[in-house]
Tab-separated table of C-alpha atoms in Angstrom:
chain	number	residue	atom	x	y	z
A	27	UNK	CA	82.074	147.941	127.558
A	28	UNK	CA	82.061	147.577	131.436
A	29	UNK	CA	81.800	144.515	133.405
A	30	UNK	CA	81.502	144.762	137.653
A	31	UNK	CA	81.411	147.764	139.628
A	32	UNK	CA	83.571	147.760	142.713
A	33	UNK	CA	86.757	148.275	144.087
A	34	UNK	CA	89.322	146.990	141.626
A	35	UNK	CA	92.018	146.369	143.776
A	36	UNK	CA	91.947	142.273	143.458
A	37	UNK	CA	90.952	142.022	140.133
A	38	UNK	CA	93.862	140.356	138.252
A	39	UNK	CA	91.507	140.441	134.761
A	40	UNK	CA	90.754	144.300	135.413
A	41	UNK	CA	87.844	144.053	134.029
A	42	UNK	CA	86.261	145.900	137.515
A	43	UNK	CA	86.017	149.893	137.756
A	44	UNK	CA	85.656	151.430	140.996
A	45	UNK	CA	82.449	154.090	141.584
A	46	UNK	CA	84.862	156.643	141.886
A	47	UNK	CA	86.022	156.355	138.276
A	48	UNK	CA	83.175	154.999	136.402
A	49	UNK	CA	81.382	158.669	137.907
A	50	UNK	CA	84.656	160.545	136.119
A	51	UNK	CA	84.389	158.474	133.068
A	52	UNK	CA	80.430	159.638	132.559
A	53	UNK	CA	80.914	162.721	133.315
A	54	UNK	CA	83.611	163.004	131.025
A	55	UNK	CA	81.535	161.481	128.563
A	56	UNK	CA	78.850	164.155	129.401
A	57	UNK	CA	81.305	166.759	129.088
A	58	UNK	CA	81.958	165.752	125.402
A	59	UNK	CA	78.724	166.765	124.478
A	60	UNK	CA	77.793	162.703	124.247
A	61	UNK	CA	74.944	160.710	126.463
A	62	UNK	CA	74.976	157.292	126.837
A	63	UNK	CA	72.118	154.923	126.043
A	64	UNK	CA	71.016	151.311	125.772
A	65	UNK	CA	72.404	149.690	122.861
A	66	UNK	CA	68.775	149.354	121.763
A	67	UNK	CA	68.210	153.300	121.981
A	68	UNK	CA	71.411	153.729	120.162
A	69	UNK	CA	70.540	151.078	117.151
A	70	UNK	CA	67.145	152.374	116.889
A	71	UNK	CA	68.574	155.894	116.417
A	72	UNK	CA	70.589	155.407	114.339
A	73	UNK	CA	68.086	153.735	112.020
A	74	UNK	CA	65.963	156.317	112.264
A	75	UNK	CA	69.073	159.086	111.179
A	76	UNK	CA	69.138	160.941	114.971
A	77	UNK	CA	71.762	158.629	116.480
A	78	UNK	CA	74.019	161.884	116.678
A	79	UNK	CA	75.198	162.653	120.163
A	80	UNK	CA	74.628	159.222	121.379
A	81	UNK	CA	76.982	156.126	122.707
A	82	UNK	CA	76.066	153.141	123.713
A	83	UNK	CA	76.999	151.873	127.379
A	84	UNK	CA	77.246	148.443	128.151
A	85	UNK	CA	77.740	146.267	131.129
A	86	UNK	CA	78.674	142.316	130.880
A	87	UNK	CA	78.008	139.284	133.399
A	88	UNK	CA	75.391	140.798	134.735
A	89	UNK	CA	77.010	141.551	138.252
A	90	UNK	CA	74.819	142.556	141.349
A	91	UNK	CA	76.694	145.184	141.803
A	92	UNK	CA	75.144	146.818	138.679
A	93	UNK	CA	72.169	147.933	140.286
A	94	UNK	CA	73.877	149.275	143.687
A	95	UNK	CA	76.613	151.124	142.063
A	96	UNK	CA	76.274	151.525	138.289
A	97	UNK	CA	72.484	152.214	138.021
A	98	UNK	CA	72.547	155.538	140.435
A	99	UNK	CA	75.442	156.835	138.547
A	100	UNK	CA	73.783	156.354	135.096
A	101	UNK	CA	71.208	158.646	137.100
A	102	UNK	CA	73.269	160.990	138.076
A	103	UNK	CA	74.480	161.829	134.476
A	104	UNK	CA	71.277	160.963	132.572
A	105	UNK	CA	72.745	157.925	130.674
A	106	UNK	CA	71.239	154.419	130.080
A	107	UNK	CA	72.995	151.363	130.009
A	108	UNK	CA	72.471	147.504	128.538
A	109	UNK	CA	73.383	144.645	131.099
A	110	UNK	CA	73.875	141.226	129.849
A	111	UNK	CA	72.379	138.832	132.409
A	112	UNK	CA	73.166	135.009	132.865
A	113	UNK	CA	69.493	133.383	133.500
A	114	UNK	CA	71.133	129.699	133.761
A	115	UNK	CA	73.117	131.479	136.879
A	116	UNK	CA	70.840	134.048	138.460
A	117	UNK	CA	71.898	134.535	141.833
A	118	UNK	CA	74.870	132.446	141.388
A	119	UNK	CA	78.562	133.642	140.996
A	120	UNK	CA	81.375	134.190	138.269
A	121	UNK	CA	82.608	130.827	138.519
A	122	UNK	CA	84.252	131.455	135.295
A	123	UNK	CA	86.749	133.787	136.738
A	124	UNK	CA	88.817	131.506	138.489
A	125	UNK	CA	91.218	132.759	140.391
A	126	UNK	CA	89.682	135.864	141.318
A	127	UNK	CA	87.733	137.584	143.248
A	128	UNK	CA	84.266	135.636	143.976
A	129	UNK	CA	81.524	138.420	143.051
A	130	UNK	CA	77.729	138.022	143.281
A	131	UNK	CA	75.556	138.261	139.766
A	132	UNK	CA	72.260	139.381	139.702
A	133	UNK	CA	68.663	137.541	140.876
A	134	UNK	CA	65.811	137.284	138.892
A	135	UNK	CA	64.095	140.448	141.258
A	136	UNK	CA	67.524	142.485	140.824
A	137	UNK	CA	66.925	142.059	137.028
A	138	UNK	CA	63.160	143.210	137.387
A	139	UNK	CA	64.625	146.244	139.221
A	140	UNK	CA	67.178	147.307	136.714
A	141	UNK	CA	64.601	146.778	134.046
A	142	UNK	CA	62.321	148.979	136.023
A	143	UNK	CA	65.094	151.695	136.393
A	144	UNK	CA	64.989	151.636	132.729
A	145	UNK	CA	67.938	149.966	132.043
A	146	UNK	CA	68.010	147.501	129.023
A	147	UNK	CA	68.157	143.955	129.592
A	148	UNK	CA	70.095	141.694	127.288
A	149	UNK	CA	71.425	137.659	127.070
A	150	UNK	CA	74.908	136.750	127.969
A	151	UNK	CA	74.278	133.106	127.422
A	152	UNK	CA	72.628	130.936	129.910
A	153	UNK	CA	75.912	130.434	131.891
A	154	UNK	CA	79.205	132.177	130.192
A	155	UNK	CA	79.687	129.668	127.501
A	156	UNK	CA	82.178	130.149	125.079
A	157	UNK	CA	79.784	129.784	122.021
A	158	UNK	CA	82.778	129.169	119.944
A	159	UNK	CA	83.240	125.539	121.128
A	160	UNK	CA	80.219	124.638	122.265
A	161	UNK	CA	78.136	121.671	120.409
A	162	UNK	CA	74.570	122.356	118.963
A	163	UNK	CA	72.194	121.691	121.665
A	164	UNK	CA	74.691	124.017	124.106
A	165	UNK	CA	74.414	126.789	121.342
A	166	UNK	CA	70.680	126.360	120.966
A	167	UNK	CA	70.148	126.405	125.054
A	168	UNK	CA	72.856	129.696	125.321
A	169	UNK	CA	71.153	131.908	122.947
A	170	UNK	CA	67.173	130.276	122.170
A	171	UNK	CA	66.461	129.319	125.568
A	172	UNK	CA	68.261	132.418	127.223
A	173	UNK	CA	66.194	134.343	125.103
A	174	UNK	CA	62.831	132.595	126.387
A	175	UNK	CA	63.938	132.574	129.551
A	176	UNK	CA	64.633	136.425	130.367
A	177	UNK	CA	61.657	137.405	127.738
A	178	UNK	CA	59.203	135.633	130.194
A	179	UNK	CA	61.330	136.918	133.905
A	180	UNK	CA	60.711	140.492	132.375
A	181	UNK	CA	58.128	140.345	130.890
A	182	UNK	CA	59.574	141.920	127.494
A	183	UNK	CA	61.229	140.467	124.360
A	184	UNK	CA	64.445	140.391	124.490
A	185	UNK	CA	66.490	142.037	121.775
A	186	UNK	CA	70.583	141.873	122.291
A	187	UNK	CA	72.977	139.507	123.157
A	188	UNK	CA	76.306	139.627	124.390
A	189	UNK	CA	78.971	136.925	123.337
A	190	UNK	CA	80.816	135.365	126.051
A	191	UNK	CA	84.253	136.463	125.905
A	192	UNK	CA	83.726	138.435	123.271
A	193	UNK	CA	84.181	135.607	121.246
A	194	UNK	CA	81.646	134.862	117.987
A	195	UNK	CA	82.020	133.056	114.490
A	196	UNK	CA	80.226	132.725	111.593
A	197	UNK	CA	78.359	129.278	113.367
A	198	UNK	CA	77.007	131.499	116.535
A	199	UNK	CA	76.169	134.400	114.465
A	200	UNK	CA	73.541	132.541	112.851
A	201	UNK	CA	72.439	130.997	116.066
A	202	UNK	CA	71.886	134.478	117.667
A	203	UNK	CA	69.940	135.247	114.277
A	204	UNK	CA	67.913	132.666	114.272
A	205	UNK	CA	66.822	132.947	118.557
A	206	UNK	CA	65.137	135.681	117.218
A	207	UNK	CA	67.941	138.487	118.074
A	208	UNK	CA	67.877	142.078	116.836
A	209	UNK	CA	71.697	142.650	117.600
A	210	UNK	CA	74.729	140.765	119.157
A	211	UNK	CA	77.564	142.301	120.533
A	212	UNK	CA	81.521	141.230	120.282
A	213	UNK	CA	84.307	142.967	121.122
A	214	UNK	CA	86.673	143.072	117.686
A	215	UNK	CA	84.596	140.714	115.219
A	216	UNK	CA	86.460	142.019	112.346
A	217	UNK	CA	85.139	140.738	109.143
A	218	UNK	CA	81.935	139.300	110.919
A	219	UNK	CA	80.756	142.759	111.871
A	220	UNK	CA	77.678	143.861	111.678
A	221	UNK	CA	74.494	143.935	113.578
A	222	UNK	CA	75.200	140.807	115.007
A	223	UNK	CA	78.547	141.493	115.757
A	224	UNK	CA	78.922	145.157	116.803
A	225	UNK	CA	82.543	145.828	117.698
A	226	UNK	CA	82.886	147.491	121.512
A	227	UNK	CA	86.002	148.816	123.663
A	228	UNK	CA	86.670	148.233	127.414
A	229	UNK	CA	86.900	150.500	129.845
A	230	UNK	CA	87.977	149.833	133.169
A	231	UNK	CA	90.506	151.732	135.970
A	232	UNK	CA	92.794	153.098	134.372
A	233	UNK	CA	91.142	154.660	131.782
A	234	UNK	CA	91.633	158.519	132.585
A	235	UNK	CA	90.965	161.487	130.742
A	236	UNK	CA	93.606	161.104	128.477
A	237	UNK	CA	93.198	157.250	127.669
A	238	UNK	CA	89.382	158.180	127.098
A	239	UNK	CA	90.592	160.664	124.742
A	240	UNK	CA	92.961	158.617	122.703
A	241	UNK	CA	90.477	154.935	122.915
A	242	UNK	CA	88.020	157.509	121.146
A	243	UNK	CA	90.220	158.573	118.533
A	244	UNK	CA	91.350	155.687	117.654
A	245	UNK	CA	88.127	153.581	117.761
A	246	UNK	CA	87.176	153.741	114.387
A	247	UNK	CA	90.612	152.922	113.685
A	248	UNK	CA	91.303	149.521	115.335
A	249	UNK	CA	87.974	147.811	114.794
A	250	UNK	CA	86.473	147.513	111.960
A	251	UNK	CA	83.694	150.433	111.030
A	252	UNK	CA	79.394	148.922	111.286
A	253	UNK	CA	78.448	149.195	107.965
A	254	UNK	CA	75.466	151.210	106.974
A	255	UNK	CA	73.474	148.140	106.273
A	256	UNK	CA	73.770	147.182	110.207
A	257	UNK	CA	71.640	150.136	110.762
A	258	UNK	CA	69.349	149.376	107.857
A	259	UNK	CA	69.165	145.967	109.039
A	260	UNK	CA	67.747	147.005	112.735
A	261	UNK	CA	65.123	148.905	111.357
A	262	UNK	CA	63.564	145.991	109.015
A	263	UNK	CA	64.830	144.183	112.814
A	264	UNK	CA	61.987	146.317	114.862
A	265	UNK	CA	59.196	146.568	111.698
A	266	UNK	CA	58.985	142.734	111.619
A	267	UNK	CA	59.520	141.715	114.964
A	268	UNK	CA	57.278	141.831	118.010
A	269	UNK	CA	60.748	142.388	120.200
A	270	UNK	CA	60.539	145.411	121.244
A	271	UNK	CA	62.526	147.456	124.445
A	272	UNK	CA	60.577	148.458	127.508
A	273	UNK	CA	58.938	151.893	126.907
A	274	UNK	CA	61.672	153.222	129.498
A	275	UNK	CA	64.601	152.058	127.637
A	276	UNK	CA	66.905	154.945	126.816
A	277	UNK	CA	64.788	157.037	129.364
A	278	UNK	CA	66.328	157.782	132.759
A	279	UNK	CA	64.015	156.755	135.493
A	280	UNK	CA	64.663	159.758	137.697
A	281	UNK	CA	65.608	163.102	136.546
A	282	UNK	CA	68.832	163.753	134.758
A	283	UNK	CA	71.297	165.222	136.307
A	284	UNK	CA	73.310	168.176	134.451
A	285	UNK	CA	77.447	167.263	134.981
């Protein structure tokens, strides 16, 4: 799980990797014999029993500088990502970071573009609401209308969502279900995962070689394993649903790169 790509130096959340490091981190990852791919490649592999050799890459807030420095650097090692987009703030700013640094989120065309470098687009909400306190008609407009709204900008149903903060219960679980949601992503759900609340780790800037190494050992360890079913769940997900990933998804858009 990644969120803005810059330099990190004024981020007091340090949630912000610098290119430098997010180029070590793939190639690392490349290096392990792993690729990484849309969350949408990696749950439809997995359904299918060839999800071996894959990880899913994921980007959060949708930040502009996703398609300047993240996208060519998925190129460069052959990888895929998902980025969760904000349509209730497209061009805006993450006003929910306050203080902090001020940092630009994507525009409607920059979302087009990523889409079109065959990155996977998914919903963060309408506007980085915690879903967790917010009433019915705010829970209906962050995960329905979000939906709607980035289905019709890309022209392509939209399958994931992203929790704001990380932060789900039982209550926006079914709301993400019912929006019409293949698979929703948390950060440690705990007894709510599933395929609706996948469990994720963040990386960031100080995550070396050795921290890479030990977060990967101990994944399975601190958060609580997807069960099978997830997987099972996906497929009858795609077989039933006209939501389906661009054609590029999990595709590079220019050659791969060997690291």
């Amino acid at each position: 799980m990644y969120h803005s790509v810059a330099d990190p130096a004024d981020d007091p959340y340090q949630v912000t990797v610098s290119p430098n490091r997010l180029d070590r981190q793939l190639r690392w990852l490349r290096h392990q014999g792993l690729t990484g791919v849309s969350l949408a490649e990696l749950l439809r592999a997995r359904a299918e029993g060839r999800g071996a050799g894959l990880v899913g890459l994921t980007f959060d807030d949708g930040y502009a500088d996703f398609l300047t420095a993240a996208v060519p650097l998925l190129h460069r090692h052959g990888c895929t990502a998902t980025v969760f987009v904000l349509p209730g703030r497209l061009g805006g700013t993450n006003v929910w970071d306050t203080p902090g640094p001020v940092k630009p989120l994507l525009t409607a065309d920059g979302i087009r573009e990523a889409a079109a470098a065959g990155m996977e687009i998914g919903s963060h909400g309408l506007r980085h609401t915690d879903l967790t306190t917010a009433d019915d008609a705010v829970l209906t407009a962050e995960t329905a209308r979000s939906r709607a709204e980035l289905t019709a900008l890309t022209g392509h149903p939209v399958a994931g969502f992203c929790y704001p903060y990380g932060r789900a219960d039982a209550r926006a679980l079914a709301a993400v279900r019912a929006a019409g949601y293949g698979y929703g992503c948390a950060i440690d759900p705990g007894p709510l995962t599933g395929v609706h609340a996948l469990p994720r780790i963040h990386l960031g800037e100080r995550d070396t070689t050795p921290r890479l190494r030990l977060k990967r050992l101990l994944h399975h360890r601190r958060r609580t394993p997807v069960p099978a079913t997830a997987y099972a769940e996906y497929a009858a997900y795609l077989r039933t649903t006209t939501a389906t990933t661009p054609a590029s998804a999990g595709t590079p858009a220019t050659p791969a790169v060997a690291p």
